[in-house]
PDB file of C-alpha atoms in Angstrom:
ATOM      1  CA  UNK A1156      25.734  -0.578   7.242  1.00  0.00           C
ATOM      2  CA  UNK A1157      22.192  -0.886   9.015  1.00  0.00           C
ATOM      3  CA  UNK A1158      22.146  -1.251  12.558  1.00  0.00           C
ATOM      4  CA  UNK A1159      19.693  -3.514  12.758  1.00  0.00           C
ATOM      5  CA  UNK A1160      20.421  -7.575  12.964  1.00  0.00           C
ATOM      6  CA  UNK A1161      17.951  -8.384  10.080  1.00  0.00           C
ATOM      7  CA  UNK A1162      17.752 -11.841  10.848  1.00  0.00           C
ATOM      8  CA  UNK A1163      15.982 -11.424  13.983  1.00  0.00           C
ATOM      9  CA  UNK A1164      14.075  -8.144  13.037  1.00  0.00           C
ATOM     10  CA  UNK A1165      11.335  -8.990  10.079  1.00  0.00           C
ATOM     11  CA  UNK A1166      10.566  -4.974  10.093  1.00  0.00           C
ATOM     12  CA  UNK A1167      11.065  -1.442  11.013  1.00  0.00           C
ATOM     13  CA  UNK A1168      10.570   2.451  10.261  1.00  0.00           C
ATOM     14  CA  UNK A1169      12.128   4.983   9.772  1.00  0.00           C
ATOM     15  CA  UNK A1170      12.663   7.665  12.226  1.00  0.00           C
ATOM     16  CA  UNK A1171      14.444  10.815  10.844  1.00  0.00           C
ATOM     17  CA  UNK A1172      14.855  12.511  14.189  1.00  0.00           C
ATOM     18  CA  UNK A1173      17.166   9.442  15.092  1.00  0.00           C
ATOM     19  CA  UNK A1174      18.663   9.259  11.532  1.00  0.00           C
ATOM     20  CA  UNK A1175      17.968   5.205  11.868  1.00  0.00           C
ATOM     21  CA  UNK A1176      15.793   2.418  11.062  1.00  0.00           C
ATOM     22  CA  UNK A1177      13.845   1.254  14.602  1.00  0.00           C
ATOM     23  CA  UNK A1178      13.047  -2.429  14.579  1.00  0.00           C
ATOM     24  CA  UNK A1179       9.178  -3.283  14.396  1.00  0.00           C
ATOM     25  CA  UNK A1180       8.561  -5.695  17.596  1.00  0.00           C
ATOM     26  CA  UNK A1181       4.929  -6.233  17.110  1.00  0.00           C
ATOM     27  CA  UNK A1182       3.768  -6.771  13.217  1.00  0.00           C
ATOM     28  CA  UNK A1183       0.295  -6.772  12.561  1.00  0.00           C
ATOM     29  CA  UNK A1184      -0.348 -10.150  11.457  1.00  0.00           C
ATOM     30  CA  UNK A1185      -3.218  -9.740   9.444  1.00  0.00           C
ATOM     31  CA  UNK A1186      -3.364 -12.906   6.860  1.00  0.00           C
ATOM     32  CA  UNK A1187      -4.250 -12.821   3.123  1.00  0.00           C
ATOM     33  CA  UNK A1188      -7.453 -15.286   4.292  1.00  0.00           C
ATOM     34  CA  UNK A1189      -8.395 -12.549   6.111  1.00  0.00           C
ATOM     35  CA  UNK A1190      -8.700 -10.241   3.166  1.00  0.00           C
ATOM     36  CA  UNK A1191     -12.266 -11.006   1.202  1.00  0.00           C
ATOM     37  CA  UNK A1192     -13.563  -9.199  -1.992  1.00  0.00           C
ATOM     38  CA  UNK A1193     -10.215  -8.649  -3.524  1.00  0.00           C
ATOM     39  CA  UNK A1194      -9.628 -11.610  -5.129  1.00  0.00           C
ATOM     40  CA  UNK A1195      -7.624 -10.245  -8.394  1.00  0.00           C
ATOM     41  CA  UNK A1196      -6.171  -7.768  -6.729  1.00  0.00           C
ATOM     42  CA  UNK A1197      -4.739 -10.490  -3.796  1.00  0.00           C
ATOM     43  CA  UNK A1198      -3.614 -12.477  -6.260  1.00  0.00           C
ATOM     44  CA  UNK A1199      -2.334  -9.714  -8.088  1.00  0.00           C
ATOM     45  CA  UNK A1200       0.712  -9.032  -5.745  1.00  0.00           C
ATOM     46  CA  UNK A1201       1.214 -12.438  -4.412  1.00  0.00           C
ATOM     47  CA  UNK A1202       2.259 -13.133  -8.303  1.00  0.00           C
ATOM     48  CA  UNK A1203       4.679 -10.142  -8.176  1.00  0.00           C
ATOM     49  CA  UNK A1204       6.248 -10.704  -4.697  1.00  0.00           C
ATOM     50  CA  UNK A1205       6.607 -14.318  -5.632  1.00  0.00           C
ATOM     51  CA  UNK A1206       8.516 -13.164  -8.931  1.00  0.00           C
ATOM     52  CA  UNK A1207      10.289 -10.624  -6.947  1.00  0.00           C
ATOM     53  CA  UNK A1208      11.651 -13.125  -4.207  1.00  0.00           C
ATOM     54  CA  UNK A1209      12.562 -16.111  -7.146  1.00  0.00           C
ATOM     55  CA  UNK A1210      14.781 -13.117  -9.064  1.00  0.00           C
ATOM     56  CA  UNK A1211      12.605 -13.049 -11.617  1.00  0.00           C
ATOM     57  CA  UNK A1212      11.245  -9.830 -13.079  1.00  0.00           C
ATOM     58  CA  UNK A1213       8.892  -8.062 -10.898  1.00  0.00           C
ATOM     59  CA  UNK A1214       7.662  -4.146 -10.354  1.00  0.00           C
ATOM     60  CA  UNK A1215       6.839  -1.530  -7.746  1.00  0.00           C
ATOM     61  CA  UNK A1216       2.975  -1.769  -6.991  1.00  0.00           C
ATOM     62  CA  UNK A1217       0.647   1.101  -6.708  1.00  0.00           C
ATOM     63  CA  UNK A1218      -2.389   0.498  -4.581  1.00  0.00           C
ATOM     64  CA  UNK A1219      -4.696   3.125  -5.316  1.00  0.00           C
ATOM     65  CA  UNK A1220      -8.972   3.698  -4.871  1.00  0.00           C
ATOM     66  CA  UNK A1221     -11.106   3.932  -2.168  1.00  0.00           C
ATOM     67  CA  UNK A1222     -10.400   4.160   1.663  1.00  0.00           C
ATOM     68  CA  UNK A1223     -11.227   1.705   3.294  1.00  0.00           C
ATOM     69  CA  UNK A1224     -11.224  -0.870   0.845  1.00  0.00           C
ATOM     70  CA  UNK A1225      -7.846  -2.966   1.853  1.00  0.00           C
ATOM     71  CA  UNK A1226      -5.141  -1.756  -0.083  1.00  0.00           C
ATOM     72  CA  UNK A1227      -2.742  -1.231   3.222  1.00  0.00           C
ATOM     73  CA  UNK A1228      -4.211  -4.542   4.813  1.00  0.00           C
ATOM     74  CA  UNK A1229      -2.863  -6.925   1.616  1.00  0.00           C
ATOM     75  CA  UNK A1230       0.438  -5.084   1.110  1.00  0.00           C
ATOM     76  CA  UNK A1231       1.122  -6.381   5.157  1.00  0.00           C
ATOM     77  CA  UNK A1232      -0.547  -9.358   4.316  1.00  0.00           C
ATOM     78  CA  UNK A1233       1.437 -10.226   1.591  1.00  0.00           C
ATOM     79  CA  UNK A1234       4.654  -9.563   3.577  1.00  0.00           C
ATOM     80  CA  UNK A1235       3.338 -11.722   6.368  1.00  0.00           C
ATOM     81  CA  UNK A1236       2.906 -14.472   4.132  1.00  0.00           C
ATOM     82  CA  UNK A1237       5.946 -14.371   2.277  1.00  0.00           C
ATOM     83  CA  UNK A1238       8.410 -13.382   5.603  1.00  0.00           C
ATOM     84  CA  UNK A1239       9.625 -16.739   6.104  1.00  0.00           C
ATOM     85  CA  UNK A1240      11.233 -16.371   2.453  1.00  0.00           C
ATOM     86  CA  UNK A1241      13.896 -13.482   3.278  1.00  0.00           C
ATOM     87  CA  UNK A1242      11.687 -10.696   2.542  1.00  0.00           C
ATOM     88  CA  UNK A1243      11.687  -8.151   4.894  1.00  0.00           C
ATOM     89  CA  UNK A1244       9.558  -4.589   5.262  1.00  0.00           C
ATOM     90  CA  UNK A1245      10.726  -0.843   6.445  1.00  0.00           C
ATOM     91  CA  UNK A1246       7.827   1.449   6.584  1.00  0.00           C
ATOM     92  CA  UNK A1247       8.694   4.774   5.445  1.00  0.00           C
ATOM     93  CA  UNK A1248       5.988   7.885   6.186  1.00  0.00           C
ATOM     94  CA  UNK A1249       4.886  10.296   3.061  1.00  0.00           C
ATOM     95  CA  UNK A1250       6.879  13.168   5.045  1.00  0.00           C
ATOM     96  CA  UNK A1251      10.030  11.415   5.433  1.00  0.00           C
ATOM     97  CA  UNK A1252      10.858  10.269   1.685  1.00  0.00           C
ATOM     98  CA  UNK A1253      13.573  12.662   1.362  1.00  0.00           C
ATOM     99  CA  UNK A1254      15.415   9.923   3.387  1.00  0.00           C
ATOM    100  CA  UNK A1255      14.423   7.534   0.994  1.00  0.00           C
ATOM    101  CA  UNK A1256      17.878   7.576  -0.904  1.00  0.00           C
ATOM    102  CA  UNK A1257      19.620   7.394   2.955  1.00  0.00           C
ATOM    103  CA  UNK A1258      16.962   4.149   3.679  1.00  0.00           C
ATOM    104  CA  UNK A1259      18.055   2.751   0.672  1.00  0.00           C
ATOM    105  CA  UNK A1260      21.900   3.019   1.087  1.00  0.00           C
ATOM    106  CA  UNK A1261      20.769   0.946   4.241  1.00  0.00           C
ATOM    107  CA  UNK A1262      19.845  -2.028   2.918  1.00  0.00           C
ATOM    108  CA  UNK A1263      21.054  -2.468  -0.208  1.00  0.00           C
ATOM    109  CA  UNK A1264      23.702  -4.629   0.383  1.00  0.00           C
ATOM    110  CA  UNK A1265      21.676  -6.709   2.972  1.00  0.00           C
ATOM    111  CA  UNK A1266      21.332 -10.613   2.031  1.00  0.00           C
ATOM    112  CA  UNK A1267      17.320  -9.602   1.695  1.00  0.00           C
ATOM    113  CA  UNK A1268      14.612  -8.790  -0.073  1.00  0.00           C
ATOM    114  CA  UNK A1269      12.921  -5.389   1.001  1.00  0.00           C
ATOM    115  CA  UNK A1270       9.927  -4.063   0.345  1.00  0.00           C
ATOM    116  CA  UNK A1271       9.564  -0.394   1.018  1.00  0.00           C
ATOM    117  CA  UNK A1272       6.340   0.499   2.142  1.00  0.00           C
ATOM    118  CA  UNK A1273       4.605   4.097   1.643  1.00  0.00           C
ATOM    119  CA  UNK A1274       1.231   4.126   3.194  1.00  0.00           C
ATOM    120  CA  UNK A1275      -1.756   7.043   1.611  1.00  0.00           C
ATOM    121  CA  UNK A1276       1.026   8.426  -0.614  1.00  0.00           C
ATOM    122  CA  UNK A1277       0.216  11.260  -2.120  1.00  0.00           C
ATOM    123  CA  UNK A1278       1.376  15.017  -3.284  1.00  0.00           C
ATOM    124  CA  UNK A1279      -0.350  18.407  -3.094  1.00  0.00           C
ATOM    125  CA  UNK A1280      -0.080  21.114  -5.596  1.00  0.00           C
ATOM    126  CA  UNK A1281       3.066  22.562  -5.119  1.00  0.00           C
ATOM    127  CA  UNK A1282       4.710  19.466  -3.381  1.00  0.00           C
ATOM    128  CA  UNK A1283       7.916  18.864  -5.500  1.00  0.00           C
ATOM    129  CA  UNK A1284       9.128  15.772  -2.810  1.00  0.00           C
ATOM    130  CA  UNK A1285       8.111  13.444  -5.421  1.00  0.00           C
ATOM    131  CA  UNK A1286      11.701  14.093  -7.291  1.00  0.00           C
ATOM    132  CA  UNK A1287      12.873  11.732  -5.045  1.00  0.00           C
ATOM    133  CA  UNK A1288      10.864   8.926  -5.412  1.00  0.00           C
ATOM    134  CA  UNK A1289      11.054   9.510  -8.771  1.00  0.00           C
ATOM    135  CA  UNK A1290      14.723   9.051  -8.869  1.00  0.00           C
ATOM    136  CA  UNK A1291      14.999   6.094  -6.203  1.00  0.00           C
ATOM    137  CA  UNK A1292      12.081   4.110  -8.498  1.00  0.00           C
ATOM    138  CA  UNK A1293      14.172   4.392 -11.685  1.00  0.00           C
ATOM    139  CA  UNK A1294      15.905   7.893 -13.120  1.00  0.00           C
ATOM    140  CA  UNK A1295      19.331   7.520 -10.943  1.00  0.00           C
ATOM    141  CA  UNK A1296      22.886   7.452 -12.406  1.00  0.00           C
ATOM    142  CA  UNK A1297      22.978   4.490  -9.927  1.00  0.00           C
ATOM    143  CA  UNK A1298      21.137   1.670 -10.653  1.00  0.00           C
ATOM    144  CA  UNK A1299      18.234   0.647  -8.912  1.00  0.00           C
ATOM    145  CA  UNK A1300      18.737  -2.236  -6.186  1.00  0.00           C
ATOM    146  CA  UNK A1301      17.974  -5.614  -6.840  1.00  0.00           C
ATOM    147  CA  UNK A1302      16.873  -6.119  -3.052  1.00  0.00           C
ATOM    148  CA  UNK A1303      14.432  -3.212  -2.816  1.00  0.00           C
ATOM    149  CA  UNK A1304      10.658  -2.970  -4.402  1.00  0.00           C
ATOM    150  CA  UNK A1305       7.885  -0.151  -2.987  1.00  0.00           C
ATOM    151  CA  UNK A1306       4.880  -1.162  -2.593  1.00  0.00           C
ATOM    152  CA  UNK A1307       2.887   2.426  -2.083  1.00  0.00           C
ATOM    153  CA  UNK A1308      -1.016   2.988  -1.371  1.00  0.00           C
ATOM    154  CA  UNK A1309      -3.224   5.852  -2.387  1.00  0.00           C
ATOM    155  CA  UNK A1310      -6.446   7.776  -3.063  1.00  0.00           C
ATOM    156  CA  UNK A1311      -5.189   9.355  -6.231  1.00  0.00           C
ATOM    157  CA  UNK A1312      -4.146   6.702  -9.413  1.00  0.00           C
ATOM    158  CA  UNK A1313      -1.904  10.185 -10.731  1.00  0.00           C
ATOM    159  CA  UNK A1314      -0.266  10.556  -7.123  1.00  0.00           C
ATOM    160  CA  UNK A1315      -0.301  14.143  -7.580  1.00  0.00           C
ATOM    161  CA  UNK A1316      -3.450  16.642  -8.288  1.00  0.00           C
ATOM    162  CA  UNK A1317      -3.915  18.028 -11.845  1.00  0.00           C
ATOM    163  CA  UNK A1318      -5.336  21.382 -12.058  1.00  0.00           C
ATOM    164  CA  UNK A1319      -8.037  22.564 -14.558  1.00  0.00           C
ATOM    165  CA  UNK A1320      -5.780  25.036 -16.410  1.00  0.00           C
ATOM    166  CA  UNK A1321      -3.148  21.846 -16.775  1.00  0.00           C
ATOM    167  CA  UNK A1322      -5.784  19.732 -18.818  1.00  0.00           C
ATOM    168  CA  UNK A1323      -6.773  22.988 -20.318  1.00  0.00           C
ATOM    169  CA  UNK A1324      -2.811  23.121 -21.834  1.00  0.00           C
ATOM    170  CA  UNK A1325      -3.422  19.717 -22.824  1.00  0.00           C
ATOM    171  CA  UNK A1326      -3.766  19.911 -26.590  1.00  0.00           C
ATOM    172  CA  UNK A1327      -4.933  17.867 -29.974  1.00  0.00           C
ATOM    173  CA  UNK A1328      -1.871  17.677 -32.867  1.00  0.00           C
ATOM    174  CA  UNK A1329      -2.894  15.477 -36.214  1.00  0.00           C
ATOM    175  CA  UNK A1330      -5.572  13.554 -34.498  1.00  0.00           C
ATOM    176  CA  UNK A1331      -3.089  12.696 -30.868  1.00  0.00           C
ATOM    177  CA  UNK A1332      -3.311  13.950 -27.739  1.00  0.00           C
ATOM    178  CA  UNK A1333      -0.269  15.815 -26.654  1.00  0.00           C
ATOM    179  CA  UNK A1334      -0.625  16.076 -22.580  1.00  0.00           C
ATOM    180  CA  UNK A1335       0.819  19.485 -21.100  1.00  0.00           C
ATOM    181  CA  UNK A1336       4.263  19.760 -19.702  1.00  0.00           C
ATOM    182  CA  UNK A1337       2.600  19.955 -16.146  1.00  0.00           C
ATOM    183  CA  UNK A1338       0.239  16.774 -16.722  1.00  0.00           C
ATOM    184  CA  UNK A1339       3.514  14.458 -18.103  1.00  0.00           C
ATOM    185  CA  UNK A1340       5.686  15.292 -15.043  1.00  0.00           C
ATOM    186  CA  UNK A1341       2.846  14.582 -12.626  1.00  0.00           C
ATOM    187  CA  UNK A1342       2.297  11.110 -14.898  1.00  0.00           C
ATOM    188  CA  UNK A1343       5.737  10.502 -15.092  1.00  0.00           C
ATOM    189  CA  UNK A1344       5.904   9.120 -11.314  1.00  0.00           C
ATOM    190  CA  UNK A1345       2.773   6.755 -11.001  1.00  0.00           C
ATOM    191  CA  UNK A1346       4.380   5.520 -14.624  1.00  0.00           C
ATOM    192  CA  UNK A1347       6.931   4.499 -12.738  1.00  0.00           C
ATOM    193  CA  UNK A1348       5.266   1.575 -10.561  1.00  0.00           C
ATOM    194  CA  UNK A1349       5.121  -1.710 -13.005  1.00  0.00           C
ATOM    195  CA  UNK A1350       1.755  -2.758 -11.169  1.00  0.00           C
ATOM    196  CA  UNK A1351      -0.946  -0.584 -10.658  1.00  0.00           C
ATOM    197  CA  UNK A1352      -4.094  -2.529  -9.065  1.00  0.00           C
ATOM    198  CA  UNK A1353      -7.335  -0.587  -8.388  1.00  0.00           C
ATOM    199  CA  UNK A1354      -9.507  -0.810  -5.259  1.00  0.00           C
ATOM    200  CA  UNK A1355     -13.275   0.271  -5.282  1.00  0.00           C
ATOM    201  CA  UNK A1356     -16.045   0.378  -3.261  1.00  0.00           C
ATOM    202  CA  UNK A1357     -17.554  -2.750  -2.541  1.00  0.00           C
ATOM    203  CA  UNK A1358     -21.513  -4.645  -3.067  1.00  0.00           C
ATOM    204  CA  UNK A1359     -23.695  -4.856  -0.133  1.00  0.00           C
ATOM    205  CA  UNK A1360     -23.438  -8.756  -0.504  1.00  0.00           C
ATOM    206  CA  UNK A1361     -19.806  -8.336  -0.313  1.00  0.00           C
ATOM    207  CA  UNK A1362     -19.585  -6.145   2.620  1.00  0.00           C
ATOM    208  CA  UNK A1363     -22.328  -8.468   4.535  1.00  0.00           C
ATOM    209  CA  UNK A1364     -19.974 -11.694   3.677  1.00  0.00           C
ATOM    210  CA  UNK A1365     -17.085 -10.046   5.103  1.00  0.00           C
ATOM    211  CA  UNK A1366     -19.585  -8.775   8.128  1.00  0.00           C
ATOM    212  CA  UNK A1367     -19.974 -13.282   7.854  1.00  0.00           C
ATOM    213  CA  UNK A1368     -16.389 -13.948   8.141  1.00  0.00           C
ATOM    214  CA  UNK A1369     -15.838 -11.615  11.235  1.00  0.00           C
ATOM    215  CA  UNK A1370     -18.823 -13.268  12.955  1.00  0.00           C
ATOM    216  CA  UNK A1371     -18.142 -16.361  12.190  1.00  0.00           C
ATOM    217  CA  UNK A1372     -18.792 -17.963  15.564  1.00  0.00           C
ATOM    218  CA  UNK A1373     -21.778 -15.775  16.578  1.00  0.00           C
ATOM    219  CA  UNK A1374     -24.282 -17.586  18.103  1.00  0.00           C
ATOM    220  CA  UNK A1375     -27.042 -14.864  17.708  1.00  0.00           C
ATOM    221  CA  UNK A1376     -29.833 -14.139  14.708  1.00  0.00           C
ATOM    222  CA  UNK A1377     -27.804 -13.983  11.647  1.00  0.00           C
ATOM    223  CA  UNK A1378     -30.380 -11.748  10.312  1.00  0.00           C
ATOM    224  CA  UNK A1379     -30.781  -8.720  12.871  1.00  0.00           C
ATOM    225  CA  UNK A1380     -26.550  -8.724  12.803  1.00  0.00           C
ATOM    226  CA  UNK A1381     -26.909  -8.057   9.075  1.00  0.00           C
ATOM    227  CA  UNK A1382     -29.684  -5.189   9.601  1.00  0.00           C
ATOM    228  CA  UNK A1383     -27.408  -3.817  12.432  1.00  0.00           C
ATOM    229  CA  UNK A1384     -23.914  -3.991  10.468  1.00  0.00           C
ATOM    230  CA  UNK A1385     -25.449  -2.150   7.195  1.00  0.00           C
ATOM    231  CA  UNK A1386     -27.223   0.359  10.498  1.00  0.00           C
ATOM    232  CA  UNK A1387     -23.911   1.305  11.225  1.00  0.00           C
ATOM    233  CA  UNK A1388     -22.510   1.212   7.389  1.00  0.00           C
ATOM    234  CA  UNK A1389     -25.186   4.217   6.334  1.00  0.00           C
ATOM    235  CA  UNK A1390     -24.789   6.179   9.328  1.00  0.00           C
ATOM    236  CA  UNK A1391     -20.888   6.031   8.698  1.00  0.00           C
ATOM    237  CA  UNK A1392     -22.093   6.602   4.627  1.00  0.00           C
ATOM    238  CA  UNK A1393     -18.821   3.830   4.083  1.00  0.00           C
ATOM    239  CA  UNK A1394     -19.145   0.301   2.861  1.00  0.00           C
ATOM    240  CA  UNK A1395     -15.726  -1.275   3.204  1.00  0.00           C
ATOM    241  CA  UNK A1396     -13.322  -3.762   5.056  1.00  0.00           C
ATOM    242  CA  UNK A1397     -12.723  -1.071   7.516  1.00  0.00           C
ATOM    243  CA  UNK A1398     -16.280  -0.377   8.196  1.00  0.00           C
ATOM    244  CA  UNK A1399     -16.889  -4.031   8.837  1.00  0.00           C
ATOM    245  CA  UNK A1400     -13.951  -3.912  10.768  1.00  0.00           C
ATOM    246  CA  UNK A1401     -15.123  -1.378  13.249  1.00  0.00           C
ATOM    247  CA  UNK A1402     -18.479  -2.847  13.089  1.00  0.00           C
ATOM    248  CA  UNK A1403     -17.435  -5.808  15.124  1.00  0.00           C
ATOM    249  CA  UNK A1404     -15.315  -3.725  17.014  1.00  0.00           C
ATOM    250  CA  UNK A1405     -18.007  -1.928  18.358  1.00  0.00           C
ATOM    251  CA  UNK A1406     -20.706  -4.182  17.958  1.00  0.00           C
ATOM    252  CA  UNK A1407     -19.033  -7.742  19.265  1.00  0.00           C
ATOM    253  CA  UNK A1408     -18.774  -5.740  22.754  1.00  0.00           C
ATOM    254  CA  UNK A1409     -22.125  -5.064  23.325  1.00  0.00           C
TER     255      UNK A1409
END
């Protein structure tokens, strides 16, 4: 039974050292209007968590592409928007997801919906943790929860790396490609998320309009913030959400 009075506490992490799930006091309330440039991908998940919270059938997302470029910002998003609805979140780190069986047996039996959230997932060479995840996603004797979803980011669509000598295994039979042992194992765990949704680098236009929306009561020459916020865009050699982020971090201070 989790400790935690889930009506009053939206969301929480895990902390191993404490074997317990710590409520989350102060949520980052980012809002989906405040996400621009990722239309599809927005929409994207709404679509699923709406499915998910109805009882309809729904999947585990993968977030995967370029830093910067919003992934972590809709998944809390999403959650913000859809909290009111009996959804709740529990942040669980990369490290700790040999818990994630423990973290389940927490909540599922909770009158919720969770989403499990795993921020810049992913696995080095070597790293056999992913077993787990593999398991809690879908290859139990148990059956998964109905009350539990992940929604994971990363830099790698795969999860894991694949090595040279792995593709080199990777063979041609009658006109097919047969993958390696090594490649289908490693394949085997971004398989399992339902919903993959790609995030890429963004235009110049794009990044300037979302420069727009963060300034959108500055007072000053439109023009000259534009030459400043693509300024500080080269010397950071990033175009993104973040970068426009820190932009008016830094440059709404001056």
């Amino acid at each position: 039974m989790s400790e935690l009075d889930w009506q009053q506490s939206l969301a929480a992490v895990w902390r191993p050292n404490q074997g317990r799930l710590r409520p989350v006091k102060y949520i980052d309330q980012i809002a989906l209007d405040d996400l621009l440039g990722i239309e599809r991908q927005k929409q994207a998940l709404i679509d699923n968590t709406r499915r998910y919270l109805s009882g309809d059938p729904c999947n585990n997302a993968l977030l995967w592409g370029s830093r910067g470029t919003g992934k972590s910002s809709l998944i809390k998003a999403v959650f913000n928007h859809f909290s009111s609805e009996q959804l709740r979140l529990v942040e669980v780190y990369k490290d700790d997801l040999h818990y994630l069986h423990d973290i389940v047996d927490l909540i599922r039996d909770q009158p919720f919906h969770y989403l499990v959230y795993c921020d810049d997932l992913a696995f080095s060479a070597g790293d056999h943790s992913y077993s787990v995840l593999k398991t809690v996603l879908e290859g139990s004797i148990e059956a998964a929860p109905d009350n539990v979803r992940l929604y994971a980011t990363s830099n790698r669509r795969h999860l894991v790396p694949q090595t040279l000598k792995e593709n080199l295994d990777s063979k041609v039979v009658a006109g097919e490609l047969h993958l390696s042992d090594a490649i289908e194992e490693k394949i085997a765990l971004s398989d399992r998320f339902g919903l993959w949704l790609s995030f890429h680098p963004i235009s110049q236009a794009q990044y300037l309009e979302i420069v727009d929306n963060l300034f959108a009561d500055f007072k000053g020459d439109r023009e000259e913030l534009h030459r400043a916020a693509l300024r500080f865009s080269a010397e950071r050699a990033s175009r993104s959400g973040r970068t426009a982020k820190q932009f008016h971090n830094a440059y709404a201070t001056d």
